[in-house]
Coordinates of C-alpha atoms and ligand atoms in Angstrom, one line a residue:
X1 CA -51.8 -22.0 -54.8
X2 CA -51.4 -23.8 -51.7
X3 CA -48.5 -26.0 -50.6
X4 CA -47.0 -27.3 -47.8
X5 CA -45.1 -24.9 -47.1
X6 CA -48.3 -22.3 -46.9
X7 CA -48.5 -21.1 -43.1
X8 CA -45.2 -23.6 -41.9
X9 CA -43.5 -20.0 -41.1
X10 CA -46.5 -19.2 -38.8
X11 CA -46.0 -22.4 -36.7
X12 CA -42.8 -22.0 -36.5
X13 CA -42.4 -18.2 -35.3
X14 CA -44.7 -19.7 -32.8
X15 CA -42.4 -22.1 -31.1
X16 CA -39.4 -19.5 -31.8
X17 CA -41.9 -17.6 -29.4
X18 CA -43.5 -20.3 -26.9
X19 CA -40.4 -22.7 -27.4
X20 CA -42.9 -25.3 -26.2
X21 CA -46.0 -25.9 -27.4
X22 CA -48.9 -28.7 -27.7
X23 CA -51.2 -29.3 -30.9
X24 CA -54.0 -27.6 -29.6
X25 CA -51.9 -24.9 -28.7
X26 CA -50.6 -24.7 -32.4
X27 CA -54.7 -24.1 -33.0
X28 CA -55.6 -21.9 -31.0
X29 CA -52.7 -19.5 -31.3
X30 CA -52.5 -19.8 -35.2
X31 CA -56.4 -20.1 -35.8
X32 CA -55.6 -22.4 -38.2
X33 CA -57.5 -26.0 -39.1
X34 CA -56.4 -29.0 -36.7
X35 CA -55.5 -30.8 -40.5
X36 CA -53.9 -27.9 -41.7
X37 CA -51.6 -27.8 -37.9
X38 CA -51.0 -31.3 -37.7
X39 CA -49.6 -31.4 -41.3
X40 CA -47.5 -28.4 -40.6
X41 CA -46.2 -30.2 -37.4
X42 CA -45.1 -32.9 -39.8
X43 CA -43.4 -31.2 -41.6
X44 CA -41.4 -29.1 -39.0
X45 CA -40.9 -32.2 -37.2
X46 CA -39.6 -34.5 -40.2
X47 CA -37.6 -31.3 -41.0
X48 CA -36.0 -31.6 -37.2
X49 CA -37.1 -27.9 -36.5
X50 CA -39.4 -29.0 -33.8
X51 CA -38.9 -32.6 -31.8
X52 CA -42.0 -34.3 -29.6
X53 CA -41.4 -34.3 -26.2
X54 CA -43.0 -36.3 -23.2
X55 CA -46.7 -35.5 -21.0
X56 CA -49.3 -33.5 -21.9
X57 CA -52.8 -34.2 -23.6
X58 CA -53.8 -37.9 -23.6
X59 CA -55.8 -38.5 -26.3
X60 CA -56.0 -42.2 -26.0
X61 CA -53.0 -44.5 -27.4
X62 CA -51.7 -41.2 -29.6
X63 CA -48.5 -40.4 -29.5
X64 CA -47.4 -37.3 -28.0
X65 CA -48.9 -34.5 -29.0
X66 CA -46.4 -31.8 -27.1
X67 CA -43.6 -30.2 -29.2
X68 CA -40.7 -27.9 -28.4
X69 CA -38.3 -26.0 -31.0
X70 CA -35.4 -28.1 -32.0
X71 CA -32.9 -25.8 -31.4
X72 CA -29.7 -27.7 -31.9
X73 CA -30.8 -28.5 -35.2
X74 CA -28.3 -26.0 -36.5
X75 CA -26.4 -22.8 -35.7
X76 CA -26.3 -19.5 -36.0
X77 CA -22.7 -17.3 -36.6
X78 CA -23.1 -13.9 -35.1
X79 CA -20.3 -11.2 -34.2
X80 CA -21.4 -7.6 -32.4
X81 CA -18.6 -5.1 -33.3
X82 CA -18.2 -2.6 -31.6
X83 CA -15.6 0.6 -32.0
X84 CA -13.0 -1.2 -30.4
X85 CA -14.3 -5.1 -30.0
X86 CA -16.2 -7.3 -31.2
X87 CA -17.6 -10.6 -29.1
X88 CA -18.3 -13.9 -32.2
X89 CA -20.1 -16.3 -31.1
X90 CA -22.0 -19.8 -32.4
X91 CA -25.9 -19.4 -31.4
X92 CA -28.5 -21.9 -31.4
X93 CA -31.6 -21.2 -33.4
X94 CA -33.1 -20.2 -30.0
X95 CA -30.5 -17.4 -30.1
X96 CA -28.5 -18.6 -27.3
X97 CA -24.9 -18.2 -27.2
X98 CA -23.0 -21.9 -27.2
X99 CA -19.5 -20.6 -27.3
X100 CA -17.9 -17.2 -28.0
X101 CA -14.5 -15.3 -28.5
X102 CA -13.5 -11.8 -27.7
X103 CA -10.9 -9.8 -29.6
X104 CA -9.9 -6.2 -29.7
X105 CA -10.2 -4.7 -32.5
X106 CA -10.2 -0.5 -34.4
X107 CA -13.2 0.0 -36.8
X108 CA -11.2 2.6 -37.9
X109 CA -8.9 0.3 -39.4
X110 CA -11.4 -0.7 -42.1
X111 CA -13.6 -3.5 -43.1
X112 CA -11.0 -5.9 -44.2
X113 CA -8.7 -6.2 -41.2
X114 CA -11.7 -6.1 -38.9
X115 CA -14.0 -8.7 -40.7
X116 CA -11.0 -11.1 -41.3
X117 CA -10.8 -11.2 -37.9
X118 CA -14.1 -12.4 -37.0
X119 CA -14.3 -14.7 -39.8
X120 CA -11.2 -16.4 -38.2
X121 CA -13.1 -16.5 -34.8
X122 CA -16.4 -17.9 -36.6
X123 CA -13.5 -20.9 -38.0
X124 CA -12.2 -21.3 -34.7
X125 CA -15.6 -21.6 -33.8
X126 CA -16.8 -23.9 -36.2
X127 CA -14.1 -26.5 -35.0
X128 CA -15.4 -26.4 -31.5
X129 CA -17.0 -28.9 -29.5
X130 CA -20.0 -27.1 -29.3
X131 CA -20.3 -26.6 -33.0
X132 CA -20.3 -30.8 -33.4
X133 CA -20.4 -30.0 -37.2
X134 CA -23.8 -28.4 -37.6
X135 CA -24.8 -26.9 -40.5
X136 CA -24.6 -23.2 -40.4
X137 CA -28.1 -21.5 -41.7
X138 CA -27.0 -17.8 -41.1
X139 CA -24.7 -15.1 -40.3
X140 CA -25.5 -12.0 -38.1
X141 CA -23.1 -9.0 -37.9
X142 CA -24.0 -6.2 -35.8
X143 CA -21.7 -2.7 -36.7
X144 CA -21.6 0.5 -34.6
X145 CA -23.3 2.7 -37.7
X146 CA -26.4 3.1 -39.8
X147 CA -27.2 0.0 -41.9
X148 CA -29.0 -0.3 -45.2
X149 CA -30.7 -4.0 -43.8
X150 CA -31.8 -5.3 -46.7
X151 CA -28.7 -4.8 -48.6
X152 CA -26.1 -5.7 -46.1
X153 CA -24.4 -2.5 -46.5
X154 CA -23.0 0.4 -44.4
X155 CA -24.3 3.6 -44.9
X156 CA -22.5 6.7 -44.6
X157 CA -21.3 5.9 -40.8
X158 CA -20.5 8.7 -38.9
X159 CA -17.5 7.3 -37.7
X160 CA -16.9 3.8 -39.8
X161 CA -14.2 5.3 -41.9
X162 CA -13.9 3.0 -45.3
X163 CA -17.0 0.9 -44.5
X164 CA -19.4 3.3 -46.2
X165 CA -20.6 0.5 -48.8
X166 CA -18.6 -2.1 -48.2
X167 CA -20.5 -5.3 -48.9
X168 CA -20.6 -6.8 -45.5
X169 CA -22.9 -9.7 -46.6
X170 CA -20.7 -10.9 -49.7
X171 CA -17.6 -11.1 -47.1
X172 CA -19.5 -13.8 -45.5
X173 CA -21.2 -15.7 -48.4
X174 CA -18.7 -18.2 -48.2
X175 CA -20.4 -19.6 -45.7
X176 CA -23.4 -20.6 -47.6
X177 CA -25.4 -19.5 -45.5
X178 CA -28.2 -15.9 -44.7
X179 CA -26.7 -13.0 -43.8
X180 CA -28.4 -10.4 -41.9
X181 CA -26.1 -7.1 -41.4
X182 CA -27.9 -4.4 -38.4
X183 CA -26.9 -1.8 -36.5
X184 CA -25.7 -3.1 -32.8
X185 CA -28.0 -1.1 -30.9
X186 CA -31.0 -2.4 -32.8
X187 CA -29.5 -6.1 -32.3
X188 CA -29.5 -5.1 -28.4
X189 CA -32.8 -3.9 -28.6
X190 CA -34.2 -7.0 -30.2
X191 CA -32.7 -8.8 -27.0
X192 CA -34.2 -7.2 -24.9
X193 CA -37.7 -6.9 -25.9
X194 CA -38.6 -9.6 -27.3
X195 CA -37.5 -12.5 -24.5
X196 CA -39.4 -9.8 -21.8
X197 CA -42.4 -9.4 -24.3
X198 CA -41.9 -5.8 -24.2
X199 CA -43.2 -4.4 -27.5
X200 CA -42.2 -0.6 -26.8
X201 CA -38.7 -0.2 -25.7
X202 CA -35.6 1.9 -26.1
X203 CA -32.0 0.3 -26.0
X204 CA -29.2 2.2 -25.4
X205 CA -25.7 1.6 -26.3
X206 CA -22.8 3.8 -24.5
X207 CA -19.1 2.6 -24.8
X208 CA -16.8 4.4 -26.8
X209 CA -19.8 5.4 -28.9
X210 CA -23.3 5.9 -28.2
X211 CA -26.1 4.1 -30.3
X212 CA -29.7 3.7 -29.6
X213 CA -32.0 1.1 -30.9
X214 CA -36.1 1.3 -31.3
X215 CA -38.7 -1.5 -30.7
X216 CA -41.7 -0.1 -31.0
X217 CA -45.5 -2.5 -31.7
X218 CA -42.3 -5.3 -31.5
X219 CA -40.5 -4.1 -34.6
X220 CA -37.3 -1.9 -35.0
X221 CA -37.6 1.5 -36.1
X222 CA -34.9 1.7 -38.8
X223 CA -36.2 4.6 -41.0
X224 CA -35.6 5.0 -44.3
X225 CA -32.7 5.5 -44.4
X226 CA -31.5 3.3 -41.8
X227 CA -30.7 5.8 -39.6
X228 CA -32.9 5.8 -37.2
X229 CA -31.9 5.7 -33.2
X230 CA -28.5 7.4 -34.0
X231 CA -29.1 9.7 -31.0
X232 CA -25.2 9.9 -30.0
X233 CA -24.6 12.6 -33.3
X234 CA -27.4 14.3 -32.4
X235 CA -27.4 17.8 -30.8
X236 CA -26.4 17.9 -26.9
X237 CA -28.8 20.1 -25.0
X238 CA -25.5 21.3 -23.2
X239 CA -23.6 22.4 -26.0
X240 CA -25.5 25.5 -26.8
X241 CA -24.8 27.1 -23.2
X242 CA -20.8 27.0 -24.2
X243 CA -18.7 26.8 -27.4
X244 CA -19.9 23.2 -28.7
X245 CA -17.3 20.3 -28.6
X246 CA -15.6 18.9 -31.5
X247 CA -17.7 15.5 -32.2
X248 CA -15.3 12.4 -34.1
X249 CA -17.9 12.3 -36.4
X250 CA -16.7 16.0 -37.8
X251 CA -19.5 17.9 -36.8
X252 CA -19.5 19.9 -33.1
X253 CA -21.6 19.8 -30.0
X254 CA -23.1 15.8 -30.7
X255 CA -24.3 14.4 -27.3
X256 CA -21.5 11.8 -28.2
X257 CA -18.8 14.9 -27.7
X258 CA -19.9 14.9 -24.0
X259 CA -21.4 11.8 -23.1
X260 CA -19.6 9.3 -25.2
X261 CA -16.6 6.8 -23.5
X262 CA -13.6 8.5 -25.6
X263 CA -15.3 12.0 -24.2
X264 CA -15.2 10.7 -20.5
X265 CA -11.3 9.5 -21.5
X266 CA -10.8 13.2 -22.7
X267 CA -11.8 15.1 -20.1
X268 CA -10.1 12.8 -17.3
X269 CA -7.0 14.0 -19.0
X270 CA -7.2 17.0 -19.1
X271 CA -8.0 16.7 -15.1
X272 CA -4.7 14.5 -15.3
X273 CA -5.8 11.1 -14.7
X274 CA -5.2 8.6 -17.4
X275 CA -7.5 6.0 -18.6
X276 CA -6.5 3.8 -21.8
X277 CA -10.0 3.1 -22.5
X278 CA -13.5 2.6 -20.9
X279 CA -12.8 -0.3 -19.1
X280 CA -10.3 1.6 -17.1
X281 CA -12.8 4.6 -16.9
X282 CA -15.4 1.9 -15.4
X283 CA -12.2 0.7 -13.3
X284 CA -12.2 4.3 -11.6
X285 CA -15.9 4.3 -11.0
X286 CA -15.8 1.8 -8.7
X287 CA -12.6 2.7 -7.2
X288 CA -14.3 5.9 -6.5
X289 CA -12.4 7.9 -8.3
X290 CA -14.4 11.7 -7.8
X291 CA -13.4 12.7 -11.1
X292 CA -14.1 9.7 -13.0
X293 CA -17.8 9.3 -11.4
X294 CA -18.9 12.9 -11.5
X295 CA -18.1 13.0 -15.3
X296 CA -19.7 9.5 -15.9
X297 CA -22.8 10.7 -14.0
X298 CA -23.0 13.7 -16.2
X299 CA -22.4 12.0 -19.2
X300 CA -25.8 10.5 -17.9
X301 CA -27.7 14.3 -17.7
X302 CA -26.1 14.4 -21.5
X303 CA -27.9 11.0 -22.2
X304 CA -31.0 11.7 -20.0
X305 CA -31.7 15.0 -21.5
X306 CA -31.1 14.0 -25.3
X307 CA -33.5 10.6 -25.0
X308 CA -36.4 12.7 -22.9
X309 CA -38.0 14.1 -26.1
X310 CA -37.8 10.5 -27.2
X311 CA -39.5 8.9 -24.3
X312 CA -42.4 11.9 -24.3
X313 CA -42.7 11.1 -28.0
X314 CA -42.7 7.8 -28.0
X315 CA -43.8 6.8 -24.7
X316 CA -41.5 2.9 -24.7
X317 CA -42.6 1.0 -21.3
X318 CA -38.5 0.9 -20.7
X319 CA -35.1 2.1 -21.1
X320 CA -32.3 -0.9 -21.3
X321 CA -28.8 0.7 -21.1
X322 CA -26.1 -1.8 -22.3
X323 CA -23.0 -1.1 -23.3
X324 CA -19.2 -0.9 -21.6
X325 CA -19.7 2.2 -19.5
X326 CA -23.2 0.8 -18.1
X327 CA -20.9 -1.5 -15.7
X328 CA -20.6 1.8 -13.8
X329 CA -23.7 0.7 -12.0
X330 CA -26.0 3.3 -10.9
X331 CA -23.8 6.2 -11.6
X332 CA -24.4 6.7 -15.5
X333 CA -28.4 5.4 -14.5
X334 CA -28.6 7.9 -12.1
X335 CA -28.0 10.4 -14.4
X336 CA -30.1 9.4 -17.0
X337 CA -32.7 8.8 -14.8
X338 CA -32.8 12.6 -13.3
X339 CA -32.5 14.0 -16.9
X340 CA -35.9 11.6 -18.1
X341 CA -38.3 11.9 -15.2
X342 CA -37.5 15.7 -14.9
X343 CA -38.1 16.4 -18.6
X344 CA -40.4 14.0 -20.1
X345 CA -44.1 14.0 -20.2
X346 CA -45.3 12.7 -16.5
X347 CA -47.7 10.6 -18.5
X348 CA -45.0 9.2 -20.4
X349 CA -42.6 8.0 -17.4
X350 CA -45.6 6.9 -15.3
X351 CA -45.0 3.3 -16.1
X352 CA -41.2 3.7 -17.4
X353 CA -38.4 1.1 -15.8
X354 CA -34.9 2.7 -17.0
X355 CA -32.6 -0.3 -15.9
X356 CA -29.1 -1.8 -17.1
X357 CA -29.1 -4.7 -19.6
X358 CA -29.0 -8.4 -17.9
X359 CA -27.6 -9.6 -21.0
X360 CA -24.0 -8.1 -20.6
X361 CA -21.9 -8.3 -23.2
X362 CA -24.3 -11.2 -25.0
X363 CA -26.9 -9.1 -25.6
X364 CA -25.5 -8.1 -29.0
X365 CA -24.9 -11.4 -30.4
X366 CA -28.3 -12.5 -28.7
X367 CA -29.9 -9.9 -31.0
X368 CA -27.9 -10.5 -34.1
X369 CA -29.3 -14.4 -33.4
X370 CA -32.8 -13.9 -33.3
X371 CA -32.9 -11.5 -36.5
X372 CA -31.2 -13.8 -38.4
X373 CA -33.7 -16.7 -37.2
X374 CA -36.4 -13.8 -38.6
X375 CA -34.8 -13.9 -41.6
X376 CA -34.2 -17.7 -42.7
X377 CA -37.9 -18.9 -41.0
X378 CA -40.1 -16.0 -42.2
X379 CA -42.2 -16.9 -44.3
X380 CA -40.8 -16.1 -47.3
X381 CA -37.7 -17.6 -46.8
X382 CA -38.4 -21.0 -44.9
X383 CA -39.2 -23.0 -48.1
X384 CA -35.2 -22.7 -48.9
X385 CA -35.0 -24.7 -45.9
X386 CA -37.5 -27.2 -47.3
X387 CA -36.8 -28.5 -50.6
X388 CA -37.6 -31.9 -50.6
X389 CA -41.1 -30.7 -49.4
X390 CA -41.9 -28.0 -51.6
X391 CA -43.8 -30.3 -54.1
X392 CA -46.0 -32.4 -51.8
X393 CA -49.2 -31.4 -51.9
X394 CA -51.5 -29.9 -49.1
Ligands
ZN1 ZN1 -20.9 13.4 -33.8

C-alpha cells in the first residue's frame, strides 16, 4: 500500500543533508519519479518542512523550483550532561544551537536533582525570544554512561550512581514531544561526522571522564548492549608495569584511573598544587604550570596507547578530541598523537587527522539535535508529523 507518505522520509533526510536543494536534484539523488518528487515536495512544503526559495532552473513561467529545509519550523530541546555539567539548549531542526544555558551540576547526585535541573533550563528556554513559541518535536539528552537507545534507559553506568534504569525518556514526556536518550560521546561523534561527511571517525570525550563514541559506514557503533566506545574503563596499558590505580568505577587500573580529569586533579595534589576541577587544571596548562602539562601530556600516552588498537582495527579517517581537558591545546593531542602513530598499523594512520573538536562545548547538544531529527523524520516516524495527510492518496 502506497500513500503519501511512502518515500516523504527519503526527501526529507535529503535536505537534512543538502539543506538546499532543486527538483531535479530531489530526482536524481532519490532516483525516484519526477511525479512521485514533486508530490513529495508538496507535501513537505504544505507541511512547512521545506520552503521555496528564489533562482535556479527556469522552466518557463513555473514557479520556483529550488527548496531549502525549513528549519525554524519547530525546535528541538537537547541537554549534554556531563559528570559535573550539563549545557541545554533550544536547536533548530538543522541542529543548530539558538540559545543555551550552563549549570553545574553532580551526576552523582542522582537523576532527579540533575534532570529537574535541565527541565527548568528547557522552561526558561521555552520562554525565550528565540523560542517565539514553536512547537517542540523532540527532546535529546545526552549522559556520560552506556545507554539502552531504544528504551531511553541507563544501563549499568560505571559511575551514574542511581540512574541504572531510571526512565530518562518518561521524565520528559511531558513535553509531548520524541525523546531520544544517547551516550554523550556518541552525540559528539554524530557532530562531527556527519556536517564533515566523514563516515569513519572516532570521537573522544576527556573531562572528568573519558568517553569515546564510534561512527563507522555513518552510523554509531552502540553494541548490544549499548556499551560500545566506553574505552575510559577499559584496561590502561600502563597499569600492568606498577600496582594498578583504583578506578571510580570500582574496578583498578581503567585508562580513566590515569588519564581521566579527576586523575590529573589527583596527582597534582599529591605534587601539592590544588586544582578544584578541570577547568583549573586547563587554567595551569596554559599558565605553564610544569606539573600540570607534563601529567596532561601523559594522560595523552594513556589515551593514545588505549585507542591505537582501535584505530589499527578499525582504521576511522579521524580522531576528534572534545571534551573540557581538550582546551589544553596541543598538550593532551600531543600525547595522543605519539601514542597512535607509534603503535598503530602504518596503513591505518596513513590518512588519519587526530585534531580537537571545532564545536566546543556545542558539539554535544549539536549531536543530541541531529539524532533526534533521525528519529522524528525517519521514515517510520514522519507520518506522526503528518496526519491530515496520511489518507490522501498517491
Ligand atoms: Zn573504571
Amino acid at each position: 500500500m502506497k500513500d503519501v507518505r511512502t518515500h516523504v522520509g527519503e526527501v526529507m533526510a535529503l535536505f537534512r543533508e543538502y539543506g538546499e536543494l532543486s527538483r531535479t536534484d530531489v530526482i536524481d539523488l532519490s532516483g525516484l519519479s519526477r511525479s512521485t518528487v514533486n508530490q513529495r515536495l508538496t507535501s513537505l512544503h504544505e507541511f512547512g518542512l521545506i520552503r521555496e526559495i528564489g533562482g535556479a532552473e527556469s522552466t518557463g513561467g513555473r514557479p520556483s523550483s529550488r527548496f531549502s529545509l525549513n528549519r525554524g519550523r519547530a525546535v528541538l530541546l537537547t541537554a549534554d550532561i556531563g559528570a559535573t555539567g550539563f549545557v541545554a539548549a533550544i536547536c533548530d531542526l538543522g541542529g543548530t544551537p539558538l540559545a543555551h544555558r550552563r549549570r553545574t551540576i553532580d551526576v552523582w547526585d542522582g537523576p532527579e536533582p540533575v534532570l529537574s535541573a535541565v527541565d527548568a533550563c528547557f522552561t526558561e528556554l521555552l520562554a525565550s525570544p528565540e523560542a517565539e513559541g514553536l512547537p517542540v518535536w523532540g527532546v535529546g539528552i545526552g549522559v556520560p554512561g552506556p545507554v539502552e537507545f531504544a528504551a531511553g534507559r541507563v544501563v549499568n553506568p560505571p559511575i551514574m550512581t542511581g540512574w541504572d534504569g531510571f526512565d530518562i525518556a518518561g521524565w520528559f514526556s511531558h513535553h509531548g514531544a520524541a525523546v531520544v536518550v544517547e551516550n554523550d560521546a556518541n552525540s559528539r561523534a554524530v557532530a562531527e561526522a556527519r556536517p564533515r561527511r566523514h563516515d569513519n571517525l572516532i570521537s573522544l570525550k576527556v573531562g572528568t571522564g573519558i568517553g569515546s563514541g564510534l561512527v563507522f559506514n555513518g552510523q554509531i557503533i552502540r553494541g548490544s548492549e549499548g556499551a560500545a566506545g566506553d574505552i575510559g574503563h577499559t584496561r590502561a596499558a600502563v597499569a600492568d608495569s606498577a600496582d594498578p590505580l583504583p578506578c571510580r568505577c570500582g574496578n583498578v587500573g581503567c585508562v580513566e584511573a590515569y588519564a581521566g580529569g579527576w586523575a590529573i586533579i589527583r596527582d597534582l595534589a599529591l605534587l601539592g598544587v590544588h586544582a578544584a576541577d578541570v577547568g583549573e587544571v586547563v587554567a595551569l596548562v596554559r599558565q605553564g604550570n610544569l606539573d600540570a602539562v607534563r601529567l596532561v601530556r601523559q594522560a595523552g600516552r594513556v589515551l593514545g596507547d588505549a585507542v591505537a588498537d582501535l584505530v589499527s582495527i578499525l582504521n576511522p579517517e579521524s580522531i576528534i578530541v572534545s571534551g573540557r581537558l581538550s582546551d589544553s591545546d596541543e598538550v593532551l593531542l600531543s600525547g595522543v598523537r605519539e601514542r597512535v602513530y607509534q603503535r598503530s598499523q602504518p596503513l591505518a594512520t596513513r590518512n588519519l587527522t587526530i585534531s580537537v573538536s571545532q564545536l566546543g562545548e556545542f558539539a554535544g547538544v549539536m549531536g543530541l539535535a541531529l539524532i533526534t531529527g533521525d528519529r522524528i523524520f525517519g521514515s517510520e516516524r514522519i507520518e506522526e508529523l503528518f496526519p491530515e495527510t496520511a489518507d490522501r492518496p498517491a
